[in-house]
GROMACS .gro file of C-alpha atoms in nm:
model
  494
    1UNK     CA    1  10.763  10.891  14.963
    2UNK     CA    2  10.505  10.635  15.026
    3UNK     CA    3  10.452  10.577  15.385
    4UNK     CA    4  10.465  10.314  15.605
    5UNK     CA    5  10.741  10.129  15.369
    6UNK     CA    6  11.030   9.916  15.547
    7UNK     CA    7  11.418  10.028  15.480
    8UNK     CA    8  11.730   9.890  15.369
    9UNK     CA    9  12.049  10.016  15.450
   10UNK     CA   10  12.358  10.003  15.213
   11UNK     CA   11  12.717  10.003  15.347
   12UNK     CA   12  12.973  10.020  15.027
   13UNK     CA   13  13.345   9.909  15.118
   14UNK     CA   14  13.633   9.953  14.784
   15UNK     CA   15  13.378  10.096  14.613
   16UNK     CA   16  13.008  10.370  14.576
   17UNK     CA   17  12.763  10.209  14.353
   18UNK     CA   18  12.514  10.336  14.488
   19UNK     CA   19  12.302  10.407  14.117
   20UNK     CA   20  12.363  10.061  14.059
   21UNK     CA   21  12.237   9.918  14.471
   22UNK     CA   22  11.917  10.081  14.402
   23UNK     CA   23  11.865   9.913  14.052
   24UNK     CA   24  11.915   9.632  14.209
   25UNK     CA   25  11.634   9.678  14.516
   26UNK     CA   26  11.404   9.777  14.221
   27UNK     CA   27  11.435   9.448  14.065
   28UNK     CA   28  11.283   9.318  14.363
   29UNK     CA   29  11.085   9.593  14.543
   30UNK     CA   30  10.926   9.921  14.455
   31UNK     CA   31  10.795  10.038  14.813
   32UNK     CA   32  11.084   9.981  15.038
   33UNK     CA   33  11.336  10.278  15.082
   34UNK     CA   34  11.690  10.246  15.140
   35UNK     CA   35  11.949  10.459  15.313
   36UNK     CA   36  12.347  10.463  15.169
   37UNK     CA   37  12.561  10.422  15.486
   38UNK     CA   38  12.895  10.567  15.554
   39UNK     CA   39  13.100  10.453  15.782
   40UNK     CA   40  13.102  10.085  16.047
   41UNK     CA   41  12.778   9.847  16.051
   42UNK     CA   42  12.587   9.948  16.344
   43UNK     CA   43  12.402   9.610  16.355
   44UNK     CA   44  11.997   9.694  16.356
   45UNK     CA   45  11.773   9.721  16.043
   46UNK     CA   46  11.756   9.570  15.699
   47UNK     CA   47  12.141   9.633  15.619
   48UNK     CA   48  12.341   9.545  15.288
   49UNK     CA   49  12.703   9.478  15.336
   50UNK     CA   50  12.872   9.547  15.013
   51UNK     CA   51  13.227   9.507  14.947
   52UNK     CA   52  13.436   9.532  14.624
   53UNK     CA   53  13.849   9.409  14.685
   54UNK     CA   54  14.127   9.489  14.438
   55UNK     CA   55  14.401   9.243  14.498
   56UNK     CA   56  14.563   9.025  14.249
   57UNK     CA   57  14.254   8.854  14.241
   58UNK     CA   58  13.913   9.096  14.202
   59UNK     CA   59  13.640   8.964  14.381
   60UNK     CA   60  13.314   9.079  14.560
   61UNK     CA   61  13.125   9.013  14.875
   62UNK     CA   62  12.751   9.086  14.950
   63UNK     CA   63  12.586   8.990  15.308
   64UNK     CA   64  12.230   9.027  15.391
   65UNK     CA   65  12.179   9.106  15.777
   66UNK     CA   66  11.830   9.140  15.954
   67UNK     CA   67  11.983   9.375  16.257
   68UNK     CA   68  12.289   9.148  16.368
   69UNK     CA   69  12.160   8.823  16.193
   70UNK     CA   70  12.340   8.732  15.905
   71UNK     CA   71  12.071   8.578  15.667
   72UNK     CA   72  12.269   8.560  15.330
   73UNK     CA   73  12.576   8.575  15.164
   74UNK     CA   74  12.776   8.594  14.828
   75UNK     CA   75  13.131   8.628  14.713
   76UNK     CA   76  13.260   8.610  14.378
   77UNK     CA   77  13.540   8.695  14.162
   78UNK     CA   78  13.643   8.774  13.837
   79UNK     CA   79  13.735   8.435  13.730
   80UNK     CA   80  13.366   8.331  13.779
   81UNK     CA   81  13.252   8.586  13.526
   82UNK     CA   82  13.258   8.629  13.165
   83UNK     CA   83  13.155   8.935  12.983
   84UNK     CA   84  13.077   9.008  12.661
   85UNK     CA   85  13.355   9.274  12.623
   86UNK     CA   86  13.607   9.334  12.833
   87UNK     CA   87  13.634   9.640  13.083
   88UNK     CA   88  13.770   9.678  13.382
   89UNK     CA   89  13.496   9.912  13.522
   90UNK     CA   90  13.196   9.724  13.388
   91UNK     CA   91  13.389   9.411  13.547
   92UNK     CA   92  13.419   9.549  13.890
   93UNK     CA   93  12.982   9.659  13.868
   94UNK     CA   94  12.892   9.333  13.759
   95UNK     CA   95  13.084   9.179  14.033
   96UNK     CA   96  12.920   9.408  14.324
   97UNK     CA   97  12.586   9.454  14.161
   98UNK     CA   98  12.556   9.017  14.136
   99UNK     CA   99  12.706   8.934  14.510
  100UNK     CA  100  12.378   9.212  14.595
  101UNK     CA  101  12.129   9.063  14.358
  102UNK     CA  102  12.203   8.719  14.496
  103UNK     CA  103  12.166   8.815  14.843
  104UNK     CA  104  11.819   9.006  14.754
  105UNK     CA  105  11.729   8.722  14.538
  106UNK     CA  106  11.747   8.497  14.816
  107UNK     CA  107  11.586   8.691  15.082
  108UNK     CA  108  11.290   8.810  14.828
  109UNK     CA  109  11.242   8.421  14.672
  110UNK     CA  110  11.232   8.555  14.361
  111UNK     CA  111  11.414   8.488  14.055
  112UNK     CA  112  11.364   8.744  13.800
  113UNK     CA  113  11.394   8.642  13.441
  114UNK     CA  114  11.655   8.877  13.328
  115UNK     CA  115  11.866   8.833  13.590
  116UNK     CA  116  12.113   9.096  13.782
  117UNK     CA  117  12.063   9.287  13.419
  118UNK     CA  118  11.890   9.593  13.521
  119UNK     CA  119  11.930   9.790  13.143
  120UNK     CA  120  11.765   9.910  12.815
  121UNK     CA  121  11.902   9.732  12.561
  122UNK     CA  122  11.940   9.363  12.583
  123UNK     CA  123  12.039   9.241  12.302
  124UNK     CA  124  12.282   9.480  12.246
  125UNK     CA  125  12.501   9.218  12.471
  126UNK     CA  126  12.460   8.954  12.190
  127UNK     CA  127  12.538   9.243  11.906
  128UNK     CA  128  12.831   9.303  12.118
  129UNK     CA  129  12.982   8.999  12.181
  130UNK     CA  130  12.948   8.875  11.858
  131UNK     CA  131  13.133   9.196  11.783
  132UNK     CA  132  13.440   9.027  11.964
  133UNK     CA  133  13.420   8.717  11.820
  134UNK     CA  134  13.223   8.518  12.091
  135UNK     CA  135  13.084   8.220  12.009
  136UNK     CA  136  12.657   8.175  12.025
  137UNK     CA  137  12.752   7.861  12.300
  138UNK     CA  138  13.025   8.131  12.453
  139UNK     CA  139  12.713   8.381  12.405
  140UNK     CA  140  12.458   8.181  12.587
  141UNK     CA  141  12.680   8.122  12.846
  142UNK     CA  142  12.764   8.492  12.890
  143UNK     CA  143  12.424   8.546  12.944
  144UNK     CA  144  12.326   8.240  13.186
  145UNK     CA  145  12.590   8.208  13.423
  146UNK     CA  146  12.725   8.624  13.399
  147UNK     CA  147  12.365   8.730  13.370
  148UNK     CA  148  12.158   8.479  13.504
  149UNK     CA  149  11.945   8.524  13.229
  150UNK     CA  150  11.631   8.268  13.186
  151UNK     CA  151  11.637   8.016  12.902
  152UNK     CA  152  11.319   8.139  12.763
  153UNK     CA  153  11.445   8.509  12.746
  154UNK     CA  154  11.801   8.390  12.587
  155UNK     CA  155  11.569   8.257  12.317
  156UNK     CA  156  11.395   8.522  12.315
  157UNK     CA  157  11.705   8.727  12.269
  158UNK     CA  158  11.861   8.568  11.964
  159UNK     CA  159  11.438   8.575  11.791
  160UNK     CA  160  11.484   8.943  11.790
  161UNK     CA  161  11.858   8.900  11.681
  162UNK     CA  162  11.777   8.715  11.416
  163UNK     CA  163  11.594   8.966  11.236
  164UNK     CA  164  11.713   9.297  11.348
  165UNK     CA  165  12.058   9.163  11.189
  166UNK     CA  166  12.000   9.277  10.841
  167UNK     CA  167  12.037   9.599  10.993
  168UNK     CA  168  12.310   9.589  11.153
  169UNK     CA  169  12.645   9.698  10.893
  170UNK     CA  170  12.930   9.941  11.024
  171UNK     CA  171  12.982  10.020  10.729
  172UNK     CA  172  12.617  10.182  10.619
  173UNK     CA  173  12.509  10.222  10.955
  174UNK     CA  174  12.776  10.490  11.020
  175UNK     CA  175  12.632  10.736  10.712
  176UNK     CA  176  12.299  10.672  10.821
  177UNK     CA  177  12.126  10.994  11.021
  178UNK     CA  178  11.715  10.910  11.114
  179UNK     CA  179  11.462  11.175  11.188
  180UNK     CA  180  11.275  11.218  11.520
  181UNK     CA  181  11.038  11.470  11.548
  182UNK     CA  182  10.819  11.524  11.899
  183UNK     CA  183  10.441  11.716  11.897
  184UNK     CA  184  10.374  11.728  12.268
  185UNK     CA  185  10.078  11.770  12.247
  186UNK     CA  186   9.762  11.519  12.357
  187UNK     CA  187   9.392  11.550  12.401
  188UNK     CA  188   9.462  11.467  12.755
  189UNK     CA  189   9.657  11.248  12.985
  190UNK     CA  190   9.686  10.935  13.058
  191UNK     CA  191   9.741  10.823  13.448
  192UNK     CA  192  10.044  10.582  13.336
  193UNK     CA  193  10.241  10.849  13.135
  194UNK     CA  194  10.510  11.103  13.245
  195UNK     CA  195  10.608  11.220  12.887
  196UNK     CA  196  10.621  11.634  12.840
  197UNK     CA  197  10.292  11.723  12.714
  198UNK     CA  198   9.991  11.975  12.737
  199UNK     CA  199   9.695  11.881  12.746
  200UNK     CA  200   9.380  12.131  12.536
  201UNK     CA  201   9.633  12.367  12.383
  202UNK     CA  202   9.527  12.644  12.129
  203UNK     CA  203   9.580  12.679  11.831
  204UNK     CA  204   9.785  12.966  11.883
  205UNK     CA  205   9.996  12.772  12.109
  206UNK     CA  206  10.050  12.476  11.912
  207UNK     CA  207  10.136  12.705  11.596
  208UNK     CA  208  10.405  12.875  11.841
  209UNK     CA  209  10.561  12.603  11.918
  210UNK     CA  210  10.549  12.489  11.539
  211UNK     CA  211  10.731  12.831  11.427
  212UNK     CA  212  11.025  12.703  11.609
  213UNK     CA  213  11.030  12.318  11.548
  214UNK     CA  214  11.041  12.380  11.179
  215UNK     CA  215  11.325  12.591  11.249
  216UNK     CA  216  11.495  12.349  11.460
  217UNK     CA  217  11.402  12.072  11.152
  218UNK     CA  218  11.536  12.281  10.883
  219UNK     CA  219  11.860  12.365  11.100
  220UNK     CA  220  11.918  11.951  11.157
  221UNK     CA  221  11.846  11.873  10.792
  222UNK     CA  222  12.114  12.108  10.698
  223UNK     CA  223  12.362  11.992  10.938
  224UNK     CA  224  12.287  11.627  10.837
  225UNK     CA  225  12.352  11.718  10.531
  226UNK     CA  226  12.655  11.854  10.579
  227UNK     CA  227  12.784  11.597  10.746
  228UNK     CA  228  12.693  11.396  10.371
  229UNK     CA  229  12.475  11.176  10.613
  230UNK     CA  230  12.194  11.023  10.445
  231UNK     CA  231  11.795  10.999  10.589
  232UNK     CA  232  11.690  10.686  10.663
  233UNK     CA  233  11.385  10.687  10.860
  234UNK     CA  234  11.144  10.979  10.996
  235UNK     CA  235  10.989  10.894  11.339
  236UNK     CA  236  10.694  11.159  11.433
  237UNK     CA  237  10.590  11.110  11.755
  238UNK     CA  238  10.472  11.284  12.110
  239UNK     CA  239  10.252  11.288  12.303
  240UNK     CA  240  10.009  11.227  12.019
  241UNK     CA  241  10.084  11.461  11.662
  242UNK     CA  242   9.747  11.329  11.514
  243UNK     CA  243   9.616  11.649  11.744
  244UNK     CA  244   9.789  11.888  11.483
  245UNK     CA  245   9.538  11.952  11.181
  246UNK     CA  246   9.579  11.903  10.874
  247UNK     CA  247   9.761  12.269  10.834
  248UNK     CA  248   9.971  12.229  11.105
  249UNK     CA  249  10.055  11.828  10.938
  250UNK     CA  250  10.144  11.985  10.634
  251UNK     CA  251  10.330  12.240  10.751
  252UNK     CA  252  10.606  12.039  10.941
  253UNK     CA  253  10.618  11.772  10.599
  254UNK     CA  254  10.655  12.117  10.328
  255UNK     CA  255  10.984  12.164  10.578
  256UNK     CA  256  11.121  11.856  10.532
  257UNK     CA  257  11.008  11.853  10.176
  258UNK     CA  258  11.232  12.147  10.102
  259UNK     CA  259  11.543  11.938  10.130
  260UNK     CA  260  11.399  11.545  10.066
  261UNK     CA  261  11.162  11.347   9.803
  262UNK     CA  262  10.951  11.189  10.058
  263UNK     CA  263  10.851  10.926   9.833
  264UNK     CA  264  11.213  10.837   9.820
  265UNK     CA  265  11.315  10.846  10.223
  266UNK     CA  266  11.238  10.462  10.311
  267UNK     CA  267  11.043  10.450  10.637
  268UNK     CA  268  10.799  10.725  10.767
  269UNK     CA  269  10.595  10.668  11.032
  270UNK     CA  270  10.320  10.936  11.239
  271UNK     CA  271  10.165  10.801  11.596
  272UNK     CA  272   9.823  10.821  11.475
  273UNK     CA  273   9.754  10.717  11.862
  274UNK     CA  274   9.465  10.805  11.998
  275UNK     CA  275   9.138  10.747  11.783
  276UNK     CA  276   8.945  11.001  11.919
  277UNK     CA  277   9.216  11.258  11.692
  278UNK     CA  278   9.186  11.079  11.377
  279UNK     CA  279   8.946  11.120  11.074
  280UNK     CA  280   8.965  11.088  10.720
  281UNK     CA  281   9.108  11.399  10.635
  282UNK     CA  282   9.442  11.370  10.792
  283UNK     CA  283   9.492  11.050  10.737
  284UNK     CA  284   9.477  11.158  10.336
  285UNK     CA  285   9.740  11.450  10.408
  286UNK     CA  286   9.975  11.163  10.542
  287UNK     CA  287   9.858  10.956  10.270
  288UNK     CA  288   9.936  11.271  10.036
  289UNK     CA  289  10.329  11.312  10.268
  290UNK     CA  290  10.423  10.929  10.160
  291UNK     CA  291  10.373  10.822  10.542
  292UNK     CA  292  10.403  10.464  10.524
  293UNK     CA  293  10.376  10.330  10.885
  294UNK     CA  294  10.125  10.489  11.123
  295UNK     CA  295  10.033  10.388  11.487
  296UNK     CA  296   9.635  10.331  11.608
  297UNK     CA  297   9.756  10.255  11.970
  298UNK     CA  298   9.446  10.137  12.248
  299UNK     CA  299   9.645   9.959  12.503
  300UNK     CA  300   9.358   9.759  12.613
  301UNK     CA  301   9.062   9.708  12.468
  302UNK     CA  302   8.815   9.712  12.810
  303UNK     CA  303   8.604  10.001  12.776
  304UNK     CA  304   8.612  10.039  13.142
  305UNK     CA  305   9.012  10.054  13.154
  306UNK     CA  306   9.043  10.285  12.914
  307UNK     CA  307   8.819  10.529  13.055
  308UNK     CA  308   8.965  10.496  13.467
  309UNK     CA  309   9.365  10.526  13.269
  310UNK     CA  310   9.181  10.909  13.098
  311UNK     CA  311   9.187  10.794  12.739
  312UNK     CA  312   8.864  10.988  12.594
  313UNK     CA  313   8.763  10.689  12.349
  314UNK     CA  314   8.588  10.339  12.397
  315UNK     CA  315   8.751  10.043  12.204
  316UNK     CA  316   8.470  10.012  11.926
  317UNK     CA  317   8.577  10.367  11.794
  318UNK     CA  318   9.009  10.195  11.772
  319UNK     CA  319   8.841   9.958  11.494
  320UNK     CA  320   8.661  10.176  11.330
  321UNK     CA  321   8.982  10.418  11.312
  322UNK     CA  322   9.165  10.092  11.223
  323UNK     CA  323   8.965  10.026  10.894
  324UNK     CA  324   8.952  10.353  10.790
  325UNK     CA  325   9.351  10.397  10.768
  326UNK     CA  326   9.311  10.016  10.542
  327UNK     CA  327   9.047  10.210  10.389
  328UNK     CA  328   9.253  10.541  10.294
  329UNK     CA  329   9.540  10.225  10.208
  330UNK     CA  330   9.801  10.256  10.478
  331UNK     CA  331   9.942   9.959  10.441
  332UNK     CA  332  10.198   9.896  10.783
  333UNK     CA  333   9.991   9.970  11.109
  334UNK     CA  334  10.130   9.947  11.453
  335UNK     CA  335   9.881   9.936  11.697
  336UNK     CA  336  10.031   9.901  12.092
  337UNK     CA  337   9.924   9.771  12.396
  338UNK     CA  338  10.008   9.794  12.764
  339UNK     CA  339  10.047   9.432  13.026
  340UNK     CA  340   9.953   9.553  13.406
  341UNK     CA  341   9.703   9.809  13.318
  342UNK     CA  342   9.518   9.880  13.700
  343UNK     CA  343   9.246   9.640  13.749
  344UNK     CA  344   9.315   9.444  13.417
  345UNK     CA  345   9.422   9.017  13.440
  346UNK     CA  346   9.527   8.754  13.177
  347UNK     CA  347   9.199   8.733  13.081
  348UNK     CA  348   9.119   9.097  12.979
  349UNK     CA  349   9.501   9.058  12.805
  350UNK     CA  350   9.356   8.768  12.602
  351UNK     CA  351   9.052   9.005  12.492
  352UNK     CA  352   9.270   9.246  12.355
  353UNK     CA  353   9.495   9.053  12.162
  354UNK     CA  354   9.201   8.845  12.068
  355UNK     CA  355   9.046   9.156  11.914
  356UNK     CA  356   9.403   9.357  11.757
  357UNK     CA  357   9.548   9.022  11.648
  358UNK     CA  358   9.209   8.964  11.451
  359UNK     CA  359   9.230   9.295  11.259
  360UNK     CA  360   9.585   9.173  11.111
  361UNK     CA  361   9.786   9.500  11.197
  362UNK     CA  362  10.189   9.454  11.085
  363UNK     CA  363  10.326   9.524  11.385
  364UNK     CA  364  10.192   9.476  11.744
  365UNK     CA  365  10.383   9.649  12.007
  366UNK     CA  366  10.284   9.500  12.371
  367UNK     CA  367  10.441   9.701  12.656
  368UNK     CA  368  10.500   9.663  13.072
  369UNK     CA  369  10.343   9.899  13.262
  370UNK     CA  370  10.606  10.079  13.421
  371UNK     CA  371  10.540  10.282  13.733
  372UNK     CA  372  10.737  10.678  13.601
  373UNK     CA  373  10.837  10.920  13.878
  374UNK     CA  374  10.607  11.157  13.726
  375UNK     CA  375  10.298  11.027  13.686
  376UNK     CA  376   9.963  10.982  13.814
  377UNK     CA  377   9.931  10.673  13.861
  378UNK     CA  378  10.254  10.680  14.042
  379UNK     CA  379  10.162  10.977  14.305
  380UNK     CA  380   9.788  10.825  14.370
  381UNK     CA  381   9.882  10.456  14.451
  382UNK     CA  382   9.963  10.379  14.808
  383UNK     CA  383  10.161  10.026  14.663
  384UNK     CA  384  10.363   9.944  14.355
  385UNK     CA  385  10.326   9.610  14.290
  386UNK     CA  386  10.530   9.401  14.107
  387UNK     CA  387  10.331   9.141  13.987
  388UNK     CA  388  10.579   8.864  13.829
  389UNK     CA  389  10.288   8.587  13.764
  390UNK     CA  390  10.096   8.805  13.671
  391UNK     CA  391  10.272   8.992  13.409
  392UNK     CA  392  10.427   8.647  13.276
  393UNK     CA  393  10.069   8.494  13.250
  394UNK     CA  394   9.999   8.829  13.035
  395UNK     CA  395  10.262   8.753  12.825
  396UNK     CA  396  10.236   8.393  12.731
  397UNK     CA  397   9.896   8.500  12.655
  398UNK     CA  398  10.050   8.797  12.400
  399UNK     CA  399  10.276   8.520  12.271
  400UNK     CA  400  10.028   8.235  12.226
  401UNK     CA  401   9.830   8.458  12.009
  402UNK     CA  402  10.061   8.600  11.797
  403UNK     CA  403  10.302   8.253  11.737
  404UNK     CA  404   9.896   8.128  11.592
  405UNK     CA  405   9.855   8.438  11.379
  406UNK     CA  406  10.232   8.441  11.256
  407UNK     CA  407  10.362   8.752  11.432
  408UNK     CA  408  10.776   8.750  11.565
  409UNK     CA  409  10.923   8.979  11.792
  410UNK     CA  410  11.170   9.208  11.582
  411UNK     CA  411  11.283   9.448  11.894
  412UNK     CA  412  11.279   9.473  12.259
  413UNK     CA  413  11.358   9.727  12.526
  414UNK     CA  414  11.326   9.724  12.927
  415UNK     CA  415  11.231  10.019  13.145
  416UNK     CA  416  11.329  10.078  13.492
  417UNK     CA  417  11.014   9.989  13.758
  418UNK     CA  418  10.862   9.808  13.493
  419UNK     CA  419  10.606   9.531  13.676
  420UNK     CA  420  10.737   9.156  13.679
  421UNK     CA  421  11.098   9.303  13.579
  422UNK     CA  422  10.962   9.237  13.226
  423UNK     CA  423  10.999   9.387  12.880
  424UNK     CA  424  10.850   9.578  12.654
  425UNK     CA  425  10.849   9.384  12.267
  426UNK     CA  426  10.754   9.476  11.952
  427UNK     CA  427  10.652   9.202  11.680
  428UNK     CA  428  10.616   9.198  11.338
  429UNK     CA  429  10.426   9.001  11.005
  430UNK     CA  430  10.732   8.859  10.797
  431UNK     CA  431  10.962   9.154  10.655
  432UNK     CA  432  10.733   9.430  10.806
  433UNK     CA  433  10.943   9.563  11.110
  434UNK     CA  434  10.958   9.912  11.258
  435UNK     CA  435  11.322   9.988  11.087
  436UNK     CA  436  11.309  10.324  11.318
  437UNK     CA  437  11.252  10.119  11.662
  438UNK     CA  438  11.543   9.870  11.556
  439UNK     CA  439  11.802  10.166  11.503
  440UNK     CA  440  11.681  10.344  11.768
  441UNK     CA  441  11.708  10.105  12.060
  442UNK     CA  442  11.994   9.918  11.934
  443UNK     CA  443  12.173  10.230  11.870
  444UNK     CA  444  12.314  10.173  11.527
  445UNK     CA  445  12.306  10.511  11.376
  446UNK     CA  446  12.268  10.873  11.475
  447UNK     CA  447  11.890  10.972  11.568
  448UNK     CA  448  11.870  11.357  11.529
  449UNK     CA  449  11.568  11.417  11.781
  450UNK     CA  450  11.366  11.805  11.718
  451UNK     CA  451  11.132  11.947  11.940
  452UNK     CA  452  10.990  11.998  12.307
  453UNK     CA  453  11.189  11.624  12.478
  454UNK     CA  454  11.349  11.522  12.230
  455UNK     CA  455  11.692  11.338  12.265
  456UNK     CA  456  11.933  11.327  11.967
  457UNK     CA  457  12.194  11.064  11.968
  458UNK     CA  458  12.526  11.138  11.720
  459UNK     CA  459  12.780  10.872  11.681
  460UNK     CA  460  13.111  10.968  11.728
  461UNK     CA  461  13.308  10.758  11.702
  462UNK     CA  462  13.353  10.347  11.698
  463UNK     CA  463  13.085  10.241  11.944
  464UNK     CA  464  13.018  10.591  12.062
  465UNK     CA  465  12.734  10.775  12.123
  466UNK     CA  466  12.679  11.147  12.263
  467UNK     CA  467  12.342  11.264  12.333
  468UNK     CA  468  12.208  11.589  12.373
  469UNK     CA  469  11.887  11.692  12.531
  470UNK     CA  470  11.600  11.929  12.422
  471UNK     CA  471  11.455  12.174  12.654
  472UNK     CA  472  11.134  12.030  12.804
  473UNK     CA  473  10.918  12.345  12.884
  474UNK     CA  474  10.774  12.575  12.602
  475UNK     CA  475  10.934  12.898  12.677
  476UNK     CA  476  11.327  12.686  12.703
  477UNK     CA  477  11.268  12.536  12.431
  478UNK     CA  478  11.171  12.856  12.174
  479UNK     CA  479  11.375  13.090  12.342
  480UNK     CA  480  11.698  12.863  12.366
  481UNK     CA  481  11.689  12.645  12.054
  482UNK     CA  482  12.029  12.805  11.904
  483UNK     CA  483  12.209  12.640  12.182
  484UNK     CA  484  12.040  12.291  12.133
  485UNK     CA  485  12.101  12.356  11.744
  486UNK     CA  486  12.509  12.433  11.845
  487UNK     CA  487  12.544  12.107  12.039
  488UNK     CA  488  12.375  11.925  11.768
  489UNK     CA  489  12.670  12.089  11.565
  490UNK     CA  490  12.987  12.029  11.757
  491UNK     CA  491  12.872  11.725  11.761
  492UNK     CA  492  12.880  11.651  11.431
  493UNK     CA  493  13.167  11.833  11.301
  494UNK     CA  494  13.007  12.124  11.138
   0.00000   0.00000   0.00000
């Protein structure tokens, strides 16, 4: 807990939506604490009283008090909103969230671009609404009136769906699976990162991990083939997979090649994220194994920022390794950048995006910084900044440059505690979008994850997924790997 923070008290009547109330508060303030009160309102401190009434018409009310003074009130009934898909549970939660959001919006004088939405998958609202035969006008009304999304973001969502739609076909999607392989090793730990990763590991430790990983990959592929699922894409992420040497990389691909001709896999992505881990031998190894998409991720081209966030390379090395990858023949390269890094403003972002877009990669992925619970940045920050206006300016700079360079947004997702209550957006050149990113983020197809901390999302019915989460400690992952495989087998019906 950060010291010196204010406190909000929440009183719930007729519901217990603590999780939703907390997320609504975090849209506006990352520094304030909250407490759930039981019993009657005591008339002290900042308080939100939230009511859900289930009579003939379901309605919700929220009141925001400072001590005994009523500052703001919001009342909404089920007649005031339309959902993309009717669900009584979702209706009740939406009414409660909307009223709490409205009184907090009035108190903070902040009007978030995505309105009351706090979830990851915003485009999925459009996909679901279209599935339930809602017209475009009805969908816009849902976004605008129910969820209070701003017009600029509504247009962004439609622009993304226009690209994603060619990958939405239930008859095909349900027959596919996508293989994710996690490599939890890094050359150093970035200050903003909370992913499970180990730094400067010995080859012995890495090979021990790979033994378990290969076992999981082979058993997982066997389950998928028994289910007669088609392998659509492969994504090797991390961590930093490019910390592996060529022998270790070959070990992974050899396991997959027992079952598949890699030249026939539609898309194989390898995150070669850190330029200080890339050399020509590794790139040739990837090319020989039919990797057709790699990521080289600068995050920023500001050398001072790179050093301050724990990266062990400079901007010029990013350019060098990008050009090396082109020379070796990679035709699809993604580059990640992060908006809102400590000490940066829109001029730093302009410098970064102009250099990156000038290199002309096929994909550029733009993240807004999110304060992760277990990251060094969050732990060491005296105050967590939303930076609404700064992040808006940064995204505007990105959009301007990307439009000039003929990039279009093709997928997006959001995170908790994200700066500016904003989003992460993937931009692409025409017809060069990453298929894995789309089918994964929109939950269109089964994802089978292998490796430490990996997640599988297995389609078990229409619009229904079940998740299997792998263990996050090396010891547990190794000792209990058969538990993970058995869970996958149960969900796949093997």
